[in-house]
Amino acid sequence: MARKNRDADWHAEEPAEAVPAEPCWLCGRPLGKTVDRFHPIPKSRGGRDTVPVHPICRETIDANFSASELVRHAQAGIALTDNETVARFVKWVAGKPVDFHSATKTGR
Ligand SMILES: [Zn+2]
């Protein structure tokens, strides 16, 4: 009887396995505290699916692709890293902390 209870307790105390961390859609790194949702196909073009990205990654996408370019990439199945600037960014950000965020809104 006592043993049975202990068994039950042991199971109850098993740490809840964390949901497998979804990597960033753009750079593939684990996500940090702040997660942005990005529309691979812009909402304005009828896209409803979102993917998790770092805020800095979303800004990079926004800065390098127009809505129609995003649609073209999504429909052709071309990774955004096909863009040289984005590819360079992904390589650069790979060495940064997951919550790294620099002000990219410069040069207005
Ligand atoms: Zn990212």
Tab-separated table of C-alpha atoms and ligand atoms in Angstrom:
chain	number	residue	atom	x	y	z
A	1	MET	CA	0.000	0.000	0.000
A	2	ALA	CA	2.660	2.460	1.100
A	3	ARG	CA	4.789	1.383	-1.779
A	4	LYS	CA	2.019	1.946	-4.238
A	5	ASN	CA	1.580	5.486	-2.981
A	6	ARG	CA	5.247	6.160	-3.288
A	7	ASP	CA	5.134	5.013	-6.855
A	8	ALA	CA	2.345	7.409	-7.568
A	9	ASP	CA	4.230	10.211	-5.904
A	10	TRP	CA	7.327	9.442	-7.856
A	11	HIS	CA	5.406	9.787	-11.050
A	12	ALA	CA	3.760	12.977	-9.909
A	13	GLU	CA	7.092	14.474	-9.053
A	14	GLU	CA	8.585	13.720	-12.397
A	15	PRO	CA	9.539	17.081	-13.780
A	16	ALA	CA	7.165	18.081	-16.479
A	17	GLU	CA	9.180	17.692	-19.614
A	18	ALA	CA	9.554	21.134	-21.069
A	19	VAL	CA	7.968	21.631	-24.426
A	20	PRO	CA	10.726	21.210	-26.965
A	21	ALA	CA	12.003	24.675	-27.593
A	22	GLU	CA	11.053	25.863	-31.008
A	23	PRO	CA	14.018	27.362	-32.780
A	24	CYS	CA	13.912	30.716	-34.451
A	25	TRP	CA	12.463	30.455	-37.928
A	26	LEU	CA	15.150	32.653	-39.402
A	27	CYS	CA	18.406	31.979	-37.618
A	28	GLY	CA	17.676	28.564	-36.120
A	29	ARG	CA	18.960	29.512	-32.672
A	30	PRO	CA	16.890	28.793	-29.560
A	31	LEU	CA	14.470	31.583	-28.765
A	32	GLY	CA	15.059	33.978	-25.895
A	33	LYS	CA	12.640	35.582	-23.485
A	34	THR	CA	11.099	37.750	-26.120
A	35	VAL	CA	9.555	35.926	-29.012
A	36	ASP	CA	8.131	37.699	-31.976
A	37	ARG	CA	5.617	36.118	-34.302
A	38	PHE	CA	6.364	36.619	-37.926
A	39	HIS	CA	4.101	36.067	-40.918
A	40	PRO	CA	6.128	34.291	-43.642
A	41	ILE	CA	3.323	35.434	-45.906
A	42	PRO	CA	2.329	38.939	-44.808
A	43	LYS	CA	-1.121	39.400	-43.324
A	44	SER	CA	-1.834	41.915	-46.023
A	45	ARG	CA	-1.367	39.100	-48.546
A	46	GLY	CA	-3.683	36.718	-46.753
A	47	GLY	CA	-1.038	34.915	-44.744
A	48	ARG	CA	-2.361	33.537	-41.485
A	49	ASP	CA	0.457	31.317	-40.258
A	50	THR	CA	3.050	32.757	-37.974
A	51	VAL	CA	6.447	31.457	-37.009
A	52	PRO	CA	8.501	32.300	-33.915
A	53	VAL	CA	11.467	34.563	-34.451
A	54	HIS	CA	13.778	36.745	-32.401
A	55	PRO	CA	12.769	40.414	-32.461
A	56	ILE	CA	16.119	41.184	-34.059
A	57	CYS	CA	15.492	38.574	-36.734
A	58	ARG	CA	12.070	39.975	-37.547
A	59	GLU	CA	13.563	43.409	-37.894
A	60	THR	CA	16.161	42.040	-40.256
A	61	ILE	CA	13.461	40.422	-42.372
A	62	ASP	CA	11.400	43.610	-42.365
A	63	ALA	CA	14.428	45.622	-43.389
A	64	ASN	CA	15.364	43.369	-46.283
A	65	PHE	CA	12.133	42.128	-47.807
A	66	SER	CA	9.032	43.747	-49.115
A	67	ALA	CA	5.682	42.022	-48.786
A	68	SER	CA	5.779	40.774	-52.358
A	69	GLU	CA	9.312	39.475	-51.959
A	70	LEU	CA	8.256	37.539	-48.883
A	71	VAL	CA	5.358	36.025	-50.795
A	72	ARG	CA	7.653	35.073	-53.651
A	73	HIS	CA	10.105	33.383	-51.295
A	74	ALA	CA	7.371	31.565	-49.423
A	75	GLN	CA	5.700	30.308	-52.578
A	76	ALA	CA	8.931	29.202	-54.192
A	77	GLY	CA	10.156	27.643	-50.961
A	78	ILE	CA	13.267	29.768	-50.986
A	79	ALA	CA	14.857	30.402	-47.613
A	80	LEU	CA	15.235	34.046	-46.717
A	81	THR	CA	18.906	33.334	-46.123
A	82	ASP	CA	19.104	33.214	-49.904
A	83	ASN	CA	19.431	36.968	-49.489
A	84	GLU	CA	23.073	37.799	-48.959
A	85	THR	CA	22.428	40.440	-46.298
A	86	VAL	CA	20.224	38.070	-44.340
A	87	ALA	CA	22.712	35.216	-44.695
A	88	ARG	CA	25.409	37.467	-43.314
A	89	PHE	CA	23.146	38.527	-40.463
A	90	VAL	CA	22.378	34.909	-39.516
A	91	LYS	CA	26.072	34.097	-39.422
A	92	TRP	CA	26.774	37.186	-37.359
A	93	VAL	CA	23.939	36.675	-34.894
A	94	ALA	CA	24.872	33.028	-34.355
A	95	GLY	CA	27.525	34.146	-31.892
A	96	LYS	CA	25.216	36.457	-29.953
A	97	PRO	CA	23.192	35.695	-26.816
A	98	VAL	CA	19.627	34.635	-27.630
A	99	ASP	CA	18.239	37.796	-26.088
A	100	PHE	CA	20.712	39.985	-27.875
A	101	HIS	CA	19.067	42.961	-29.427
A	102	SER	CA	20.777	45.956	-30.850
A	103	ALA	CA	19.062	49.022	-32.092
A	104	THR	CA	18.803	48.435	-35.781
A	105	LYS	CA	16.623	51.454	-36.304
A	106	THR	CA	19.441	53.747	-37.236
A	107	GLY	CA	20.039	55.834	-40.265
A	108	ARG	CA	16.602	57.257	-40.637
B	1	ZN	ZN	16.559	34.406	-34.720
